[in-house]
Amino acid sequence: MTAHNVVRVARRFGAVLTTGLVVAAMTVPAGTTAGASLPDRPETVAGTNPEPAVVPALQTWTGGRGDLTLRPSSRIVVLDDGLDDVATQLRADVAELTHLRPRIVTSRPRAGDIVLDLDGDADVGPGGDAVAAREGYRLDVQDRVRIVSRTDTGVFWGTRTMLQMMAERFPERGVLPVGEAVDWPNVAVRGFMLDVGRRWFGETYVQDMARVMSWYKLNTFQVHLNDNEIFPENDDWSTAQSAFRLASDDPELAGLAAEDGSFTRAEWDELEDVAAAHHVTVVPEIDSPAHSRAFIEFDPSLGLDGGDSDHLDLSKPETTAFMKDVFTEFTPWFRSPTVHIGLDEYPRELEPDYREYANALAAHVRSLGKDVRAWGSLSVMAGGADGYDKDVEMVSWNNGWYGGRTAIDDGYPVVNANDATLYIVPFADYYHGHGLDGRWLYDQWEPHVFGGGQDVDPDDPLLLGAMSAVWNDLVHEDYDGQDVYGLVEPTFGLLAHRMWRGPVAGLAYDDFMGRVERLGVGPGVDELTTTLLDPGDLGLPVTLSAPRVVGEGDDVTVTATIRNTGTIPVSLRETTLAVDGAEPLVGDARPERLAPGGSTERTWTFAAGADKASFTVTATGKRGRNDTSASARSSVAVVEAAPPGTVHLSFDGVATASSVEGGLDRLDARHVNDGDLGTRWASDYSDDQWVQVELAQPSDVSAVRLFWEEACAERFVVQTSVDGETWTDSATVDESTCATDDVELTASGPVSFVRVQGVERATSYGYSLHELWVFGNPA
């Protein structure tokens, strides 16, 4: 292995490699004999090997004594023709991990070999469990390795466990502990969804994601193939970014595929090949009738409002015919038995057309030989499932739109993709913009947990599994695929573990994450590198603290915390703050020694310009003899300055409301003080609704500025309160502009709460407010 390849493998796996890898002679162990029945989860007997630190954790392990060390003469013995592809993939992965290149043979096994076998009667999990029968396996390490399952997929998952056991034994990596595992997944669908409709990362990146999923036994990769910008500038849909990511040779569809990146048939086949080799099913999603701007760009007659929309006009038979043609063209590309047809977030007032379309499209895709999956939307769209096709798998993405319990009660098979728990919108201030809550997921979540009273029985036969998702809503933000993986990786293995194995008594979150850090992204990956810190890593983690929103010309104070998570001291030399479009500012330049576990802070202040202030903090130093550095990037939204003599008071406050339309996170009250006119709060459909901001500290308030969406308040009252219980009317507005209302207040003395109380709606919808700004001065 060249030095270059050593570095590449070091970034792929968590530990740092040395070039002097020595393959030891095989040790013949004293082990235990494989039992004929499924073992319980036994405690480790003194002197026997503990359970290997693999991810997901094993369902059962019976430790033996001693080790098996693979050597150059070790072979991969295939006892069934159906395992040839598994053997080929295993050989490549073993070669990357260990330098060994075992031959693939069909002869009699001998000591030191890796034996792959199919046995239709193999004991690979609980009797009668269809998921265990389909994917369970038995891994027995004695004087040889034997992996047996009822299916080639089960054998493949056994090879992933074997490779992880080898990777755990750094730096030897060819050593396996003697013992026996019987292992199986708890649920059938263990998934991840990537939105490539709004952002194209390239074919290799998508292939890499399939490889990494496989490393952690995730088996369902949903690729969201079309979508568009949510809030186009000036509400002009002709300017909205949109894309459809499949490029057909059919001249009737010329111009439909996005020019900045799309799969040709050959490129899609290559993705399918990579996924199949790693036993990952690629579930394609073509989303409609919402999120359909790419189709409307192709043919404006398909869209609502004369094409000025991202919603299809389902009143026209031509629209349904066009979408059937799209599925007819591309469904033959797809090897998955299931195709996802979208069906989320369409206007509820058009429900009759939506129902007819949903049923027609589902029937058409089934006529093409595929099962149908869709985003669950029936609670909002129809208040139930009456009149809707029941032969559809539902992805429950939001409890308000269609919760897991509700969908199962209606008879639908369900995949849990609950947005409040499992959605990431990279670098947004909603939907886990900086990554999922790993500790909460580890302690509280399993596939049957939907929250909000929608949890289901973990053994319910209609619960198919779960899926996390990345949505690239922020189409104009500057980030790439590696940035996205940095948000996904901290919980990728964790979610796989909770889907496959579930809780493990005595295995703490930090210890489990240590396993994930050591294992990295796995073998065979071309572009992705691990982003998790390991004790052998040379990085320094930097975290930033700054205000969310400031007024133009206000001071921005940025605090950086630099930590040493390694095992040896770091000599910190310099930290710099670089603001886009300005000269870098040097922080405290004094050298500082950070002991293991130590940390320090650096603070800068600069004046905000007229636009969003984006900045990067970089820390440099030495760890031992090695140079080390790390950076962190963030930004502050900049809005119009407060009126003279006052400051903005709402952005540091906490916004709450009497209700949120459909329980949707994207319409939550917190959006009224996020400084973003592209987000909004929306209430239930009644007059007596309110939204309020609890200020960060008691303040003398003088005015508010309200940025209404079209669904505004015709009449409203602005109220103030000291304690949030007793309210004073500080202004009454009997005729709103339904655009931007500047309202002077008569509040006297410091207050802590400012509320907009609706009196009368201007539309049949609820109240919808983009921003609530409060002006005044802290008391």
mmCIF file of C-alpha atoms in Angstrom, residues 133-421:
data_model
loop_
_atom_site.group_PDB
_atom_site.id
_atom_site.type_symbol
_atom_site.label_atom_id
_atom_site.label_comp_id
_atom_site.label_asym_id
_atom_site.label_seq_id
_atom_site.Cartn_x
_atom_site.Cartn_y
_atom_site.Cartn_z
ATOM 1 C CA ALA A 133 -35.676 -15.589 8.050
ATOM 2 C CA ARG A 134 -34.962 -13.176 5.193
ATOM 3 C CA GLU A 135 -31.947 -11.338 6.635
ATOM 4 C CA GLY A 136 -30.723 -13.189 9.712
ATOM 5 C CA TYR A 137 -27.404 -15.049 9.766
ATOM 6 C CA ARG A 138 -25.137 -17.148 11.943
ATOM 7 C CA LEU A 139 -21.449 -16.210 12.232
ATOM 8 C CA ASP A 140 -19.218 -18.835 13.834
ATOM 9 C CA VAL A 141 -15.499 -18.159 14.411
ATOM 10 C CA GLN A 142 -13.518 -21.232 15.480
ATOM 11 C CA ASP A 143 -10.495 -22.494 13.561
ATOM 12 C CA ARG A 144 -12.228 -21.035 10.509
ATOM 13 C CA VAL A 145 -14.993 -18.499 9.888
ATOM 14 C CA ARG A 146 -18.383 -19.860 8.856
ATOM 15 C CA ILE A 147 -21.217 -17.556 7.820
ATOM 16 C CA VAL A 148 -24.539 -19.237 7.062
ATOM 17 C CA SER A 149 -28.001 -17.893 6.281
ATOM 18 C CA ARG A 150 -31.159 -18.823 4.460
ATOM 19 C CA THR A 151 -30.518 -16.064 1.897
ATOM 20 C CA ASP A 152 -27.586 -14.382 0.190
ATOM 21 C CA THR A 153 -28.602 -11.111 1.893
ATOM 22 C CA GLY A 154 -28.239 -12.702 5.318
ATOM 23 C CA VAL A 155 -24.799 -14.036 4.390
ATOM 24 C CA PHE A 156 -23.817 -10.579 3.149
ATOM 25 C CA TRP A 157 -24.817 -8.953 6.469
ATOM 26 C CA GLY A 158 -22.705 -11.600 8.189
ATOM 27 C CA THR A 159 -19.705 -10.508 6.130
ATOM 28 C CA ARG A 160 -20.272 -6.892 7.270
ATOM 29 C CA THR A 161 -20.127 -8.052 10.883
ATOM 30 C CA MET A 162 -16.965 -10.029 10.214
ATOM 31 C CA LEU A 163 -15.296 -7.036 8.563
ATOM 32 C CA GLN A 164 -16.276 -4.734 11.429
ATOM 33 C CA MET A 165 -14.846 -7.243 13.909
ATOM 34 C CA MET A 166 -11.601 -7.122 11.935
ATOM 35 C CA ALA A 167 -11.628 -3.312 11.789
ATOM 36 C CA GLU A 168 -12.177 -3.189 15.544
ATOM 37 C CA ARG A 169 -8.931 -5.074 16.157
ATOM 38 C CA PHE A 170 -6.736 -2.181 15.073
ATOM 39 C CA PRO A 171 -3.914 -2.277 14.039
ATOM 40 C CA GLU A 172 -3.866 -6.040 13.333
ATOM 41 C CA ARG A 173 -7.153 -5.986 11.387
ATOM 42 C CA GLY A 174 -6.887 -9.623 10.323
ATOM 43 C CA VAL A 175 -7.751 -10.922 13.783
ATOM 44 C CA LEU A 176 -11.168 -12.210 14.823
ATOM 45 C CA PRO A 177 -12.282 -13.215 18.323
ATOM 46 C CA VAL A 178 -13.493 -16.790 18.672
ATOM 47 C CA GLY A 179 -17.214 -17.062 19.335
ATOM 48 C CA GLU A 180 -20.605 -17.346 17.715
ATOM 49 C CA ALA A 181 -23.208 -14.727 16.789
ATOM 50 C CA VAL A 182 -26.792 -15.263 15.749
ATOM 51 C CA ASP A 183 -28.053 -11.950 14.445
ATOM 52 C CA TRP A 184 -31.162 -10.586 12.713
ATOM 53 C CA PRO A 185 -32.914 -7.246 12.182
ATOM 54 C CA ASN A 186 -35.964 -6.112 14.111
ATOM 55 C CA VAL A 187 -37.599 -4.409 11.101
ATOM 56 C CA ALA A 188 -37.563 -4.956 7.348
ATOM 57 C CA VAL A 189 -37.114 -1.359 6.119
ATOM 58 C CA ARG A 190 -34.023 0.369 7.484
ATOM 59 C CA GLY A 191 -33.731 3.414 5.330
ATOM 60 C CA PHE A 192 -32.302 6.767 4.382
ATOM 61 C CA MET A 193 -33.645 9.309 1.894
ATOM 62 C CA LEU A 194 -31.528 11.805 -0.043
ATOM 63 C CA ASP A 195 -33.039 14.774 -1.859
ATOM 64 C CA VAL A 196 -31.092 15.131 -5.115
ATOM 65 C CA GLY A 197 -33.954 17.018 -6.740
ATOM 66 C CA ARG A 198 -32.951 20.305 -5.144
ATOM 67 C CA ARG A 199 -29.190 19.649 -5.076
ATOM 68 C CA TRP A 200 -27.064 17.459 -7.314
ATOM 69 C CA PHE A 201 -24.065 15.786 -5.698
ATOM 70 C CA GLY A 202 -22.970 13.541 -8.573
ATOM 71 C CA GLU A 203 -23.267 9.843 -9.345
ATOM 72 C CA THR A 204 -20.233 8.783 -7.297
ATOM 73 C CA TYR A 205 -21.534 10.502 -4.170
ATOM 74 C CA VAL A 206 -24.863 8.691 -4.391
ATOM 75 C CA GLN A 207 -23.064 5.385 -4.902
ATOM 76 C CA ASP A 208 -20.916 6.109 -1.842
ATOM 77 C CA MET A 209 -24.008 6.707 0.251
ATOM 78 C CA ALA A 210 -25.252 3.238 -0.704
ATOM 79 C CA ARG A 211 -21.907 1.746 0.344
ATOM 80 C CA VAL A 212 -21.939 3.495 3.713
ATOM 81 C CA MET A 213 -25.533 2.442 4.333
ATOM 82 C CA SER A 214 -24.555 -1.146 3.723
ATOM 83 C CA TRP A 215 -21.643 -0.902 6.184
ATOM 84 C CA TYR A 216 -24.237 -0.323 8.909
ATOM 85 C CA LYS A 217 -26.825 -2.778 7.517
ATOM 86 C CA LEU A 218 -29.205 -0.089 6.292
ATOM 87 C CA ASN A 219 -31.002 -1.601 3.329
ATOM 88 C CA THR A 220 -33.393 0.950 1.748
ATOM 89 C CA PHE A 221 -32.094 4.021 -0.097
ATOM 90 C CA GLN A 222 -34.865 6.356 -1.256
ATOM 91 C CA VAL A 223 -33.645 8.798 -3.903
ATOM 92 C CA HIS A 224 -35.892 11.873 -4.186
ATOM 93 C CA LEU A 225 -35.528 12.624 -7.894
ATOM 94 C CA ASN A 226 -37.380 15.896 -8.401
ATOM 95 C CA ASP A 227 -38.203 18.988 -6.387
ATOM 96 C CA ASN A 228 -37.951 22.743 -6.358
ATOM 97 C CA GLU A 229 -37.285 25.849 -4.337
ATOM 98 C CA ILE A 230 -39.941 26.424 -1.666
ATOM 99 C CA PHE A 231 -40.105 30.220 -1.609
ATOM 100 C CA PRO A 232 -39.089 31.779 -4.939
ATOM 101 C CA GLU A 233 -38.077 35.408 -4.963
ATOM 102 C CA ASN A 234 -41.079 37.745 -5.126
ATOM 103 C CA ASP A 235 -43.314 34.644 -5.311
ATOM 104 C CA ASP A 236 -42.396 34.387 -8.985
ATOM 105 C CA TRP A 237 -42.354 30.679 -9.778
ATOM 106 C CA SER A 238 -40.717 31.284 -13.143
ATOM 107 C CA THR A 239 -37.508 32.108 -11.226
ATOM 108 C CA ALA A 240 -37.630 29.106 -8.882
ATOM 109 C CA GLN A 241 -34.874 26.520 -8.918
ATOM 110 C CA SER A 242 -36.276 23.142 -9.926
ATOM 111 C CA ALA A 243 -34.916 19.892 -11.292
ATOM 112 C CA PHE A 244 -35.837 16.419 -12.487
ATOM 113 C CA ARG A 245 -32.870 14.066 -12.279
ATOM 114 C CA LEU A 246 -33.519 11.342 -14.877
ATOM 115 C CA ALA A 247 -32.471 11.913 -18.496
ATOM 116 C CA SER A 248 -34.442 9.949 -21.083
ATOM 117 C CA ASP A 249 -33.498 9.415 -24.721
ATOM 118 C CA ASP A 250 -37.162 9.793 -25.680
ATOM 119 C CA PRO A 251 -37.421 12.973 -27.811
ATOM 120 C CA GLU A 252 -40.895 13.584 -26.310
ATOM 121 C CA LEU A 253 -39.175 14.219 -22.969
ATOM 122 C CA ALA A 254 -36.211 16.210 -24.285
ATOM 123 C CA GLY A 255 -35.554 19.125 -21.948
ATOM 124 C CA LEU A 256 -37.198 17.573 -18.888
ATOM 125 C CA ALA A 257 -33.920 16.482 -17.250
ATOM 126 C CA ALA A 258 -31.948 19.080 -15.294
ATOM 127 C CA GLU A 259 -28.903 20.423 -17.094
ATOM 128 C CA ASP A 260 -26.817 20.765 -13.918
ATOM 129 C CA GLY A 261 -26.867 17.024 -13.284
ATOM 130 C CA SER A 262 -29.080 14.004 -13.983
ATOM 131 C CA PHE A 263 -28.822 10.232 -14.204
ATOM 132 C CA THR A 264 -28.624 8.766 -17.664
ATOM 133 C CA ARG A 265 -29.910 5.211 -17.984
ATOM 134 C CA ALA A 266 -26.327 3.923 -17.849
ATOM 135 C CA GLU A 267 -25.548 5.965 -14.735
ATOM 136 C CA TRP A 268 -28.712 4.778 -13.019
ATOM 137 C CA ASP A 269 -27.781 1.194 -13.870
ATOM 138 C CA GLU A 270 -24.369 1.763 -12.303
ATOM 139 C CA LEU A 271 -26.011 2.996 -9.095
ATOM 140 C CA GLU A 272 -28.278 -0.031 -9.095
ATOM 141 C CA ASP A 273 -25.246 -2.303 -9.616
ATOM 142 C CA VAL A 274 -23.385 -0.787 -6.650
ATOM 143 C CA ALA A 275 -26.469 -0.955 -4.453
ATOM 144 C CA ALA A 276 -27.216 -4.555 -5.425
ATOM 145 C CA ALA A 277 -23.638 -5.615 -4.653
ATOM 146 C CA HIS A 278 -24.168 -4.141 -1.175
ATOM 147 C CA HIS A 279 -27.715 -5.505 -0.734
ATOM 148 C CA VAL A 280 -29.261 -2.059 -0.658
ATOM 149 C CA THR A 281 -32.545 -1.480 -2.475
ATOM 150 C CA VAL A 282 -32.786 1.859 -4.290
ATOM 151 C CA VAL A 283 -36.368 3.124 -4.010
ATOM 152 C CA PRO A 284 -36.864 5.876 -6.614
ATOM 153 C CA GLU A 285 -39.229 8.716 -5.821
ATOM 154 C CA ILE A 286 -40.868 10.848 -8.490
ATOM 155 C CA ASP A 287 -42.840 13.394 -6.495
ATOM 156 C CA SER A 288 -46.154 14.914 -7.560
ATOM 157 C CA PRO A 289 -48.658 16.602 -7.605
ATOM 158 C CA ALA A 290 -46.869 19.116 -5.325
ATOM 159 C CA HIS A 291 -43.117 19.760 -5.572
ATOM 160 C CA SER A 292 -43.650 19.542 -9.324
ATOM 161 C CA ARG A 293 -42.128 22.742 -10.682
ATOM 162 C CA ALA A 294 -39.773 20.792 -12.963
ATOM 163 C CA PHE A 295 -42.744 19.262 -14.791
ATOM 164 C CA ILE A 296 -44.479 22.643 -15.039
ATOM 165 C CA GLU A 297 -41.297 24.249 -16.393
ATOM 166 C CA PHE A 298 -41.320 21.543 -19.046
ATOM 167 C CA ASP A 299 -45.011 22.173 -19.865
ATOM 168 C CA PRO A 300 -46.624 25.214 -18.172
ATOM 169 C CA SER A 301 -50.092 23.971 -19.079
ATOM 170 C CA LEU A 302 -49.669 21.290 -16.421
ATOM 171 C CA GLY A 303 -49.571 23.779 -13.548
ATOM 172 C CA LEU A 304 -52.126 25.508 -11.389
ATOM 173 C CA ASP A 305 -52.606 29.279 -11.755
ATOM 174 C CA GLY A 306 -51.649 29.240 -15.415
ATOM 175 C CA GLY A 307 -48.328 27.589 -14.590
ATOM 176 C CA ASP A 308 -47.335 30.092 -11.861
ATOM 177 C CA SER A 309 -47.107 27.354 -9.242
ATOM 178 C CA ASP A 310 -45.279 24.215 -8.175
ATOM 179 C CA HIS A 311 -48.589 22.308 -7.973
ATOM 180 C CA LEU A 312 -49.977 20.323 -10.882
ATOM 181 C CA ASP A 313 -53.452 21.167 -12.132
ATOM 182 C CA LEU A 314 -55.217 17.877 -11.528
ATOM 183 C CA SER A 315 -58.504 19.101 -12.992
ATOM 184 C CA LYS A 316 -57.020 18.508 -16.435
ATOM 185 C CA PRO A 317 -56.975 14.894 -17.685
ATOM 186 C CA GLU A 318 -53.847 15.828 -19.663
ATOM 187 C CA THR A 319 -51.920 16.300 -16.405
ATOM 188 C CA THR A 320 -52.604 12.789 -15.162
ATOM 189 C CA ALA A 321 -51.840 11.409 -18.619
ATOM 190 C CA PHE A 322 -48.478 13.193 -18.656
ATOM 191 C CA MET A 323 -47.474 11.849 -15.238
ATOM 192 C CA LYS A 324 -48.488 8.336 -16.272
ATOM 193 C CA ASP A 325 -46.223 8.740 -19.303
ATOM 194 C CA VAL A 326 -43.346 9.779 -17.026
ATOM 195 C CA PHE A 327 -43.740 6.657 -14.895
ATOM 196 C CA THR A 328 -44.175 4.490 -17.985
ATOM 197 C CA GLU A 329 -40.883 5.812 -19.352
ATOM 198 C CA PHE A 330 -38.768 5.481 -16.216
ATOM 199 C CA THR A 331 -40.222 2.600 -14.213
ATOM 200 C CA PRO A 332 -38.383 0.028 -16.407
ATOM 201 C CA TRP A 333 -35.138 1.630 -15.164
ATOM 202 C CA PHE A 334 -35.910 0.665 -11.571
ATOM 203 C CA ARG A 335 -35.017 -2.703 -10.041
ATOM 204 C CA SER A 336 -36.737 -2.027 -6.742
ATOM 205 C CA PRO A 337 -40.061 -3.828 -6.309
ATOM 206 C CA THR A 338 -41.386 -0.532 -4.893
ATOM 207 C CA VAL A 339 -41.692 2.920 -6.452
ATOM 208 C CA HIS A 340 -42.503 6.049 -4.436
ATOM 209 C CA ILE A 341 -45.038 8.368 -6.098
ATOM 210 C CA GLY A 342 -44.958 11.359 -3.706
ATOM 211 C CA LEU A 343 -48.482 12.702 -2.929
ATOM 212 C CA ASP A 344 -47.569 15.156 -0.145
ATOM 213 C CA GLU A 345 -48.509 18.797 0.589
ATOM 214 C CA TYR A 346 -51.136 19.456 -2.062
ATOM 215 C CA PRO A 347 -53.855 22.110 -1.420
ATOM 216 C CA ARG A 348 -56.562 20.495 0.680
ATOM 217 C CA GLU A 349 -59.372 22.451 -1.006
ATOM 218 C CA LEU A 350 -58.586 20.459 -4.168
ATOM 219 C CA GLU A 351 -59.034 17.106 -2.426
ATOM 220 C CA PRO A 352 -61.499 15.538 -4.907
ATOM 221 C CA ASP A 353 -59.043 15.988 -7.791
ATOM 222 C CA TYR A 354 -56.192 14.832 -5.539
ATOM 223 C CA ARG A 355 -58.038 11.624 -4.571
ATOM 224 C CA GLU A 356 -58.812 10.748 -8.187
ATOM 225 C CA TYR A 357 -55.196 11.417 -9.187
ATOM 226 C CA ALA A 358 -53.685 9.446 -6.278
ATOM 227 C CA ASN A 359 -55.810 6.407 -7.036
ATOM 228 C CA ALA A 360 -55.155 6.591 -10.785
ATOM 229 C CA LEU A 361 -51.410 6.958 -10.404
ATOM 230 C CA ALA A 362 -51.144 4.147 -7.841
ATOM 231 C CA ALA A 363 -53.071 1.804 -10.122
ATOM 232 C CA HIS A 364 -50.900 2.771 -13.084
ATOM 233 C CA VAL A 365 -47.622 2.097 -11.264
ATOM 234 C CA ARG A 366 -48.935 -1.280 -10.119
ATOM 235 C CA SER A 367 -49.846 -2.043 -13.736
ATOM 236 C CA LEU A 368 -46.139 -1.502 -14.501
ATOM 237 C CA GLY A 369 -45.268 -4.306 -12.074
ATOM 238 C CA LYS A 370 -44.330 -2.275 -8.993
ATOM 239 C CA ASP A 371 -45.620 -1.893 -5.466
ATOM 240 C CA VAL A 372 -46.514 1.675 -4.522
ATOM 241 C CA ARG A 373 -45.222 3.839 -1.678
ATOM 242 C CA ALA A 374 -46.379 7.399 -0.896
ATOM 243 C CA TRP A 375 -46.051 10.199 1.657
ATOM 244 C CA GLY A 376 -48.888 9.875 4.162
ATOM 245 C CA SER A 377 -51.177 12.895 3.788
ATOM 246 C CA LEU A 378 -54.709 11.644 4.327
ATOM 247 C CA SER A 379 -55.489 13.259 7.687
ATOM 248 C CA VAL A 380 -55.014 16.732 6.247
ATOM 249 C CA MET A 381 -56.230 16.037 2.723
ATOM 250 C CA ALA A 382 -59.340 14.012 3.520
ATOM 251 C CA GLY A 383 -59.699 13.454 7.247
ATOM 252 C CA GLY A 384 -59.314 9.722 6.649
ATOM 253 C CA ALA A 385 -58.799 6.995 4.092
ATOM 254 C CA ASP A 386 -62.340 6.590 2.755
ATOM 255 C CA GLY A 387 -62.268 6.396 -1.028
ATOM 256 C CA TYR A 388 -58.492 6.000 -1.241
ATOM 257 C CA ASP A 389 -56.525 3.080 -2.667
ATOM 258 C CA LYS A 390 -55.558 0.776 0.219
ATOM 259 C CA ASP A 391 -52.857 -1.135 -1.678
ATOM 260 C CA VAL A 392 -50.213 1.511 -0.897
ATOM 261 C CA GLU A 393 -47.374 1.664 1.630
ATOM 262 C CA MET A 394 -47.482 4.924 3.594
ATOM 263 C CA VAL A 395 -44.437 6.861 4.766
ATOM 264 C CA SER A 396 -45.622 8.698 7.881
ATOM 265 C CA TRP A 397 -43.631 11.915 7.678
ATOM 266 C CA ASN A 398 -45.726 14.144 9.949
ATOM 267 C CA ASN A 399 -48.247 13.277 12.643
ATOM 268 C CA GLY A 400 -50.578 16.062 11.590
ATOM 269 C CA TRP A 401 -50.634 14.981 7.951
ATOM 270 C CA TYR A 402 -50.906 11.233 8.712
ATOM 271 C CA GLY A 403 -49.495 9.745 11.894
ATOM 272 C CA GLY A 404 -48.237 6.204 12.169
ATOM 273 C CA ARG A 405 -51.000 5.006 14.485
ATOM 274 C CA THR A 406 -53.697 6.590 12.315
ATOM 275 C CA ALA A 407 -52.327 5.082 9.097
ATOM 276 C CA ILE A 408 -52.055 1.600 10.606
ATOM 277 C CA ASP A 409 -55.575 1.859 12.019
ATOM 278 C CA ASP A 410 -56.673 2.626 8.445
ATOM 279 C CA GLY A 411 -54.966 -0.592 7.312
ATOM 280 C CA TYR A 412 -51.849 0.793 5.629
ATOM 281 C CA PRO A 413 -48.328 -0.625 5.981
ATOM 282 C CA VAL A 414 -46.178 2.190 7.390
ATOM 283 C CA VAL A 415 -42.586 3.433 7.290
ATOM 284 C CA ASN A 416 -41.685 5.862 10.087
ATOM 285 C CA ALA A 417 -40.011 9.014 8.704
ATOM 286 C CA ASN A 418 -41.387 11.440 11.305
ATOM 287 C CA ASP A 419 -40.148 14.920 10.442
ATOM 288 C CA ALA A 420 -39.791 16.139 14.028
ATOM 289 C CA THR A 421 -37.387 13.295 14.751
#
